[in-house]
Amino acid sequence: MPRNNADTAVITPVAPGAISGRPRKPKAEGAASRLWKASPLTFVTLIAAAIVSFFPFYWMVVIASRTNDAIGSVPPPLTPGGNLIDNAKRVLDNENAAFLTGLTNSLIISTVVTVAVVFFSSLAGFAFAKLRFRGQNAMLLIILATMMVPVQLGLIPLYQMMVKFGWQNQLQAVIVPSLVSAWGVFMMRQYVSQTVPDELIEASRVDGASTWRIYWSIVMPALRPAAAVLGLFIFMQTWNDFLWPLTVLQDPANPTVQISLRSLNQAYYTDYSQVFAGTALATVPLAIVFILFGRQIISGIMEGAVKA
């Protein structure tokens, strides 16, 4: 028997916020509004921290662009001068410092060490995170234990090894001991464990992919943010390393950039404008690396952030 129209109930969907009388904000808009509700004190603190962090670099440029008398003037100058190019030329022409050779050597050493550490650390991190083999946990503990040994304790035996190999005063004496990083292995192992699911590895093996193909085609693309962060840290650490190159590179004609900067300081007189100009030149490659890999570095640092 057919029903009447009066017996048929029509349910009309209620718009969000209709009951309360106020439209509900979209989730993205609400998150944006929460983001911009920072107090003025927060912005003042961030601006002050940025100024304090940037001021040493600005002061370096100011002194590098002035004469040596500016370092002791009262009040000190706060604006750059016009002698930056002249001071840079004096640094490059200083035969005792061999600055161009130091820049070239540091660039070669830092690039080779960075590429090697990223490659071996990602490979070992993939093995410790996704492969199963005998002695896996014991080997990982041994690698982590090496991080607790101070670097200074290994200088003498490592130097004796370099002498026996005949690598004294050669770049491989600085490169080879730094090709693997225990901290890099641990970092990559943790990143692979959280980023690459086991199901993806198993599916690749079902499709017939070898272990090397899985690492190169699946794991390595997923590790790009972490590899960029690790590469930047290793490049900076190697570029700024001073103690080990000073120990093994005793030839003044074959220094690294940090040894060249040390050679700018004379025994009885220090030309601060020349020292600061050399420091500014030595900072340029680090700034270029950070600019080139900035996006990957920021995304890698934010990878572990809590998502609202």
Tab-separated table of C-alpha atoms in Angstrom:
chain	number	residue	atom	x	y	z
A	1	MET	CA	0.000	0.000	0.000
A	2	PRO	CA	1.565	3.332	-1.018
A	3	ARG	CA	2.513	5.820	1.662
A	4	ASN	CA	1.326	9.389	1.928
A	5	ASN	CA	3.628	12.314	1.380
A	6	ALA	CA	2.918	13.399	4.916
A	7	ASP	CA	4.273	10.094	6.238
A	8	THR	CA	7.588	10.506	4.463
A	9	ALA	CA	10.301	12.130	6.604
A	10	VAL	CA	12.825	14.212	4.767
A	11	ILE	CA	16.214	14.520	6.519
A	12	THR	CA	18.051	17.681	5.611
A	13	PRO	CA	21.780	17.774	6.356
A	14	VAL	CA	22.732	20.447	8.857
A	15	ALA	CA	25.664	22.632	7.947
A	16	PRO	CA	28.565	22.666	10.363
A	17	GLY	CA	28.080	25.304	13.022
A	18	ALA	CA	24.394	25.818	12.201
A	19	ILE	CA	23.290	24.811	15.690
A	20	SER	CA	25.684	27.130	17.465
A	21	GLY	CA	25.092	29.902	14.970
A	22	ARG	CA	28.804	30.244	14.107
A	23	PRO	CA	30.403	28.637	11.017
A	24	ARG	CA	33.160	26.184	11.858
A	25	LYS	CA	36.608	27.082	10.553
A	26	PRO	CA	38.393	24.616	8.314
A	27	LYS	CA	41.149	22.675	10.008
A	28	ALA	CA	43.913	24.246	7.896
A	29	GLU	CA	42.620	27.748	8.637
A	30	GLY	CA	42.469	26.986	12.349
A	31	ALA	CA	46.045	25.731	12.318
A	32	ALA	CA	47.165	28.878	10.515
A	33	SER	CA	45.398	31.090	13.036
A	34	ARG	CA	47.068	29.221	15.893
A	35	LEU	CA	50.397	29.704	14.135
A	36	TRP	CA	50.028	33.481	13.989
A	37	LYS	CA	48.938	33.836	17.618
A	38	ALA	CA	52.527	34.009	18.879
A	39	SER	CA	53.084	36.711	21.464
A	40	PRO	CA	55.169	39.816	20.661
A	41	LEU	CA	57.746	38.609	23.174
A	42	THR	CA	58.317	35.525	21.000
A	43	PHE	CA	59.064	37.627	17.927
A	44	VAL	CA	61.343	39.945	19.913
A	45	THR	CA	63.251	36.957	21.284
A	46	LEU	CA	63.642	35.403	17.830
A	47	ILE	CA	64.836	38.692	16.329
A	48	ALA	CA	67.334	39.168	19.161
A	49	ALA	CA	68.633	35.611	18.734
A	50	ALA	CA	69.029	36.158	14.971
A	51	ILE	CA	70.957	39.384	15.545
A	52	VAL	CA	73.255	37.791	18.123
A	53	SER	CA	73.908	34.845	15.787
A	54	PHE	CA	74.553	36.984	12.731
A	55	PHE	CA	76.650	39.722	14.384
A	56	PRO	CA	79.972	37.742	14.514
A	57	PHE	CA	79.788	37.206	10.749
A	58	TYR	CA	78.987	40.875	10.187
A	59	TRP	CA	81.850	41.946	12.457
A	60	MET	CA	84.169	39.628	10.539
A	61	VAL	CA	83.268	41.399	7.284
A	62	VAL	CA	83.671	44.836	8.916
A	63	ILE	CA	87.217	44.139	10.155
A	64	ALA	CA	88.134	42.294	6.933
A	65	SER	CA	87.225	45.388	4.920
A	66	ARG	CA	89.249	47.846	7.025
A	67	THR	CA	92.850	48.448	8.008
A	68	ASN	CA	94.482	46.817	10.995
A	69	ASP	CA	94.050	49.955	13.110
A	70	ALA	CA	90.269	49.486	13.176
A	71	ILE	CA	90.467	46.561	15.623
A	72	GLY	CA	91.650	48.844	18.433
A	73	SER	CA	89.734	52.006	17.641
A	74	VAL	CA	87.275	53.425	20.192
A	75	PRO	CA	84.405	53.407	19.426
A	76	PRO	CA	84.761	50.418	17.110
A	77	PRO	CA	83.574	50.775	13.510
A	78	LEU	CA	80.195	49.247	12.720
A	79	THR	CA	80.125	49.728	8.945
A	80	PRO	CA	82.233	47.936	6.320
A	81	GLY	CA	85.167	49.759	4.778
A	82	GLY	CA	86.673	49.665	1.320
A	83	ASN	CA	89.741	47.465	1.813
A	84	LEU	CA	88.137	44.033	1.516
A	85	ILE	CA	89.569	43.264	-1.927
A	86	ASP	CA	93.033	44.517	-0.959
A	87	ASN	CA	93.058	42.434	2.216
A	88	ALA	CA	91.880	39.372	0.289
A	89	LYS	CA	94.691	39.857	-2.222
A	90	ARG	CA	97.224	40.064	0.605
A	91	VAL	CA	95.891	36.788	1.994
A	92	LEU	CA	96.165	35.043	-1.373
A	93	ASP	CA	99.649	36.461	-1.971
A	94	ASN	CA	100.960	35.389	1.446
A	95	GLU	CA	103.545	32.697	0.676
A	96	ASN	CA	103.738	31.491	4.275
A	97	ALA	CA	100.024	30.694	4.375
A	98	ALA	CA	99.629	29.059	0.919
A	99	PHE	CA	95.951	29.938	1.167
A	100	LEU	CA	94.878	28.818	-2.313
A	101	THR	CA	96.524	25.438	-1.762
A	102	GLY	CA	94.788	25.187	1.608
A	103	LEU	CA	91.396	25.983	0.075
A	104	THR	CA	91.908	23.405	-2.681
A	105	ASN	CA	93.069	20.699	-0.278
A	106	SER	CA	90.205	21.325	2.135
A	107	LEU	CA	87.697	21.267	-0.715
A	108	ILE	CA	89.047	17.917	-1.979
A	109	ILE	CA	89.224	16.373	1.492
A	110	SER	CA	85.790	17.589	2.608
A	111	THR	CA	84.063	16.524	-0.622
A	112	VAL	CA	85.571	13.026	-0.687
A	113	VAL	CA	84.946	12.445	3.026
A	114	THR	CA	81.354	13.716	2.801
A	115	VAL	CA	80.448	11.514	-0.167
A	116	ALA	CA	82.098	8.469	1.411
A	117	VAL	CA	80.475	8.962	4.822
A	118	VAL	CA	76.999	9.435	3.332
A	119	PHE	CA	77.393	6.366	1.117
A	120	PHE	CA	78.844	3.990	3.718
A	121	SER	CA	76.591	5.261	6.511
A	122	SER	CA	73.432	4.816	4.438
A	123	LEU	CA	74.554	1.366	3.306
A	124	ALA	CA	75.393	0.239	6.847
A	125	GLY	CA	72.266	1.871	8.237
A	126	PHE	CA	70.116	-0.040	5.745
A	127	ALA	CA	71.840	-3.303	6.675
A	128	PHE	CA	71.404	-2.802	10.429
A	129	ALA	CA	67.788	-1.653	10.074
A	130	LYS	CA	66.312	-4.039	7.490
A	131	LEU	CA	68.620	-7.043	7.108
A	132	ARG	CA	68.980	-9.907	9.562
A	133	PHE	CA	72.379	-11.516	10.083
A	134	ARG	CA	74.355	-13.135	12.869
A	135	GLY	CA	76.024	-10.753	15.307
A	136	GLN	CA	73.958	-7.789	14.164
A	137	ASN	CA	73.326	-6.283	17.610
A	138	ALA	CA	76.889	-6.937	18.795
A	139	MET	CA	78.367	-5.174	15.754
A	140	LEU	CA	76.051	-2.193	16.258
A	141	LEU	CA	77.088	-1.934	19.910
A	142	ILE	CA	80.762	-2.011	18.908
A	143	ILE	CA	80.186	0.786	16.398
A	144	LEU	CA	78.373	2.884	18.995
A	145	ALA	CA	81.115	2.208	21.544
A	146	THR	CA	83.670	3.862	19.261
A	147	MET	CA	81.775	7.141	19.693
A	148	MET	CA	82.715	7.136	23.396
A	149	VAL	CA	86.469	7.103	22.724
A	150	PRO	CA	88.001	10.623	22.545
A	151	VAL	CA	89.647	11.422	19.229
A	152	GLN	CA	92.808	12.589	20.968
A	153	LEU	CA	93.506	9.071	22.296
A	154	GLY	CA	93.924	7.734	18.769
A	155	LEU	CA	96.261	10.390	17.412
A	156	ILE	CA	99.543	8.638	18.262
A	157	PRO	CA	98.702	5.120	16.956
A	158	LEU	CA	96.969	6.612	13.918
A	159	TYR	CA	99.994	8.780	13.154
A	160	GLN	CA	102.278	5.727	13.447
A	161	MET	CA	100.066	3.891	10.964
A	162	MET	CA	100.270	6.766	8.484
A	163	VAL	CA	104.079	6.775	8.777
A	164	LYS	CA	104.233	3.018	8.125
A	165	PHE	CA	101.972	3.417	5.098
A	166	GLY	CA	104.182	6.206	3.780
A	167	TRP	CA	101.257	8.646	3.726
A	168	GLN	CA	102.826	11.381	5.818
A	169	ASN	CA	102.274	14.868	4.317
A	170	GLN	CA	99.781	13.417	1.825
A	171	LEU	CA	96.044	14.067	1.556
A	172	GLN	CA	95.041	10.410	1.889
A	173	ALA	CA	96.369	10.486	5.448
A	174	VAL	CA	93.575	12.942	6.248
A	175	ILE	CA	90.907	11.334	4.041
A	176	VAL	CA	91.137	7.607	4.802
A	177	PRO	CA	90.661	7.720	8.622
A	178	SER	CA	87.467	9.763	8.154
A	179	LEU	CA	85.713	7.703	5.454
A	180	VAL	CA	83.296	6.089	7.950
A	181	SER	CA	81.401	7.758	10.788
A	182	ALA	CA	79.841	5.806	13.654
A	183	TRP	CA	77.421	8.632	14.296
A	184	GLY	CA	76.409	8.604	10.633
A	185	VAL	CA	75.727	4.850	10.731
A	186	PHE	CA	73.540	5.231	13.808
A	187	MET	CA	71.669	8.214	12.333
A	188	MET	CA	70.955	6.413	9.056
A	189	ARG	CA	69.946	3.235	10.858
A	190	GLN	CA	67.327	5.130	12.884
A	191	TYR	CA	66.078	6.998	9.824
A	192	VAL	CA	65.717	3.850	7.712
A	193	SER	CA	63.842	2.110	10.536
A	194	GLN	CA	61.267	4.897	10.706
A	195	THR	CA	60.977	5.781	7.017
A	196	VAL	CA	61.169	2.578	4.966
A	197	PRO	CA	58.436	0.010	5.832
A	198	ASP	CA	59.249	-3.680	5.905
A	199	GLU	CA	56.341	-4.402	3.556
A	200	LEU	CA	58.021	-2.353	0.825
A	201	ILE	CA	61.236	-4.370	1.185
A	202	GLU	CA	59.317	-7.653	1.088
A	203	ALA	CA	57.352	-6.570	-1.972
A	204	SER	CA	60.576	-5.670	-3.752
A	205	ARG	CA	62.049	-9.092	-2.992
A	206	VAL	CA	58.901	-10.757	-4.346
A	207	ASP	CA	59.391	-8.783	-7.571
A	208	GLY	CA	62.915	-10.201	-7.822
A	209	ALA	CA	64.950	-7.165	-6.752
A	210	SER	CA	68.365	-7.849	-5.268
A	211	THR	CA	69.580	-6.320	-2.012
A	212	TRP	CA	71.695	-3.801	-3.868
A	213	ARG	CA	68.756	-2.833	-6.131
A	214	ILE	CA	66.523	-2.371	-3.085
A	215	TYR	CA	69.112	-0.117	-1.467
A	216	TRP	CA	69.794	1.981	-4.564
A	217	SER	CA	66.253	2.306	-5.967
A	218	ILE	CA	64.096	2.307	-2.820
A	219	VAL	CA	66.085	3.083	0.299
A	220	MET	CA	68.467	5.727	-1.057
A	221	PRO	CA	65.738	8.026	-2.503
A	222	ALA	CA	63.937	7.902	0.852
A	223	LEU	CA	67.160	8.919	2.621
A	224	ARG	CA	67.738	12.161	0.716
A	225	PRO	CA	66.673	14.523	3.552
A	226	ALA	CA	68.764	12.665	6.130
A	227	ALA	CA	71.666	12.359	3.699
A	228	ALA	CA	71.605	16.134	3.142
A	229	VAL	CA	71.709	16.811	6.891
A	230	LEU	CA	74.476	14.272	7.459
A	231	GLY	CA	76.423	15.579	4.467
A	232	LEU	CA	76.298	19.149	5.739
A	233	PHE	CA	77.456	18.190	9.231
A	234	ILE	CA	80.297	16.032	7.923
A	235	PHE	CA	81.395	18.688	5.424
A	236	MET	CA	81.493	21.339	8.158
A	237	GLN	CA	83.294	19.032	10.572
A	238	THR	CA	85.916	18.064	8.008
A	239	TRP	CA	86.344	21.627	6.752
A	240	ASN	CA	86.903	22.933	10.286
A	241	ASP	CA	89.143	20.061	11.405
A	242	PHE	CA	92.467	21.376	12.656
A	243	LEU	CA	94.194	18.934	15.034
A	244	TRP	CA	94.605	15.869	12.799
A	245	PRO	CA	95.683	17.772	9.614
A	246	LEU	CA	98.150	19.739	11.726
A	247	THR	CA	99.560	16.457	13.048
A	248	VAL	CA	99.943	14.564	9.799
A	249	LEU	CA	100.477	17.397	7.271
A	250	GLN	CA	103.753	18.875	8.471
A	251	ASP	CA	104.753	20.250	5.080
A	252	PRO	CA	103.936	24.008	5.127
A	253	ALA	CA	103.475	23.956	1.358
A	254	ASN	CA	100.618	21.395	1.559
A	255	PRO	CA	98.209	22.647	4.247
A	256	THR	CA	94.457	22.662	4.746
A	257	VAL	CA	92.549	25.923	5.040
A	258	GLN	CA	92.588	25.867	8.845
A	259	ILE	CA	96.372	25.465	8.895
A	260	SER	CA	96.635	28.325	6.402
A	261	LEU	CA	94.586	30.539	8.708
A	262	ARG	CA	96.896	29.613	11.564
A	263	SER	CA	99.903	30.627	9.445
A	264	LEU	CA	98.481	34.126	9.076
A	265	ASN	CA	99.170	34.712	12.784
A	266	GLN	CA	102.781	35.754	13.202
A	267	ALA	CA	104.796	35.353	16.375
A	268	TYR	CA	105.134	39.020	17.380
A	269	TYR	CA	102.524	40.764	15.238
A	270	THR	CA	99.034	39.849	14.095
A	271	ASP	CA	97.424	41.542	11.121
A	272	TYR	CA	93.792	41.170	12.126
A	273	SER	CA	92.446	42.585	8.893
A	274	GLN	CA	94.317	39.879	6.982
A	275	VAL	CA	93.215	37.151	9.418
A	276	PHE	CA	89.567	38.218	9.210
A	277	ALA	CA	89.765	38.457	5.417
A	278	GLY	CA	91.113	34.902	5.262
A	279	THR	CA	88.369	33.746	7.629
A	280	ALA	CA	85.754	35.351	5.390
A	281	LEU	CA	87.191	33.585	2.340
A	282	ALA	CA	87.199	30.274	4.234
A	283	THR	CA	83.531	30.746	5.169
A	284	VAL	CA	82.335	31.183	1.577
A	285	PRO	CA	82.360	27.437	0.639
A	286	LEU	CA	80.336	26.588	3.767
A	287	ALA	CA	77.769	29.236	2.888
A	288	ILE	CA	77.507	27.922	-0.685
A	289	VAL	CA	76.956	24.348	0.534
A	290	PHE	CA	74.265	25.469	2.955
A	291	ILE	CA	72.477	27.497	0.285
A	292	LEU	CA	72.559	24.641	-2.248
A	293	PHE	CA	71.258	22.008	0.184
A	294	GLY	CA	69.084	24.295	2.327
A	295	ARG	CA	65.735	22.799	1.326
A	296	GLN	CA	66.837	19.222	1.854
A	297	ILE	CA	68.435	20.127	5.183
A	298	ILE	CA	65.325	21.877	6.503
A	299	SER	CA	63.030	19.061	5.375
A	300	GLY	CA	65.351	16.516	6.977
A	301	ILE	CA	65.406	18.387	10.291
A	302	MET	CA	61.616	18.784	10.266
A	303	GLU	CA	61.035	15.139	9.324
A	304	GLY	CA	60.771	14.117	12.942
A	305	ALA	CA	58.527	17.009	13.982
A	306	VAL	CA	55.153	16.207	15.520
A	307	LYS	CA	52.336	16.818	13.072
A	308	ALA	CA	49.306	18.524	14.487
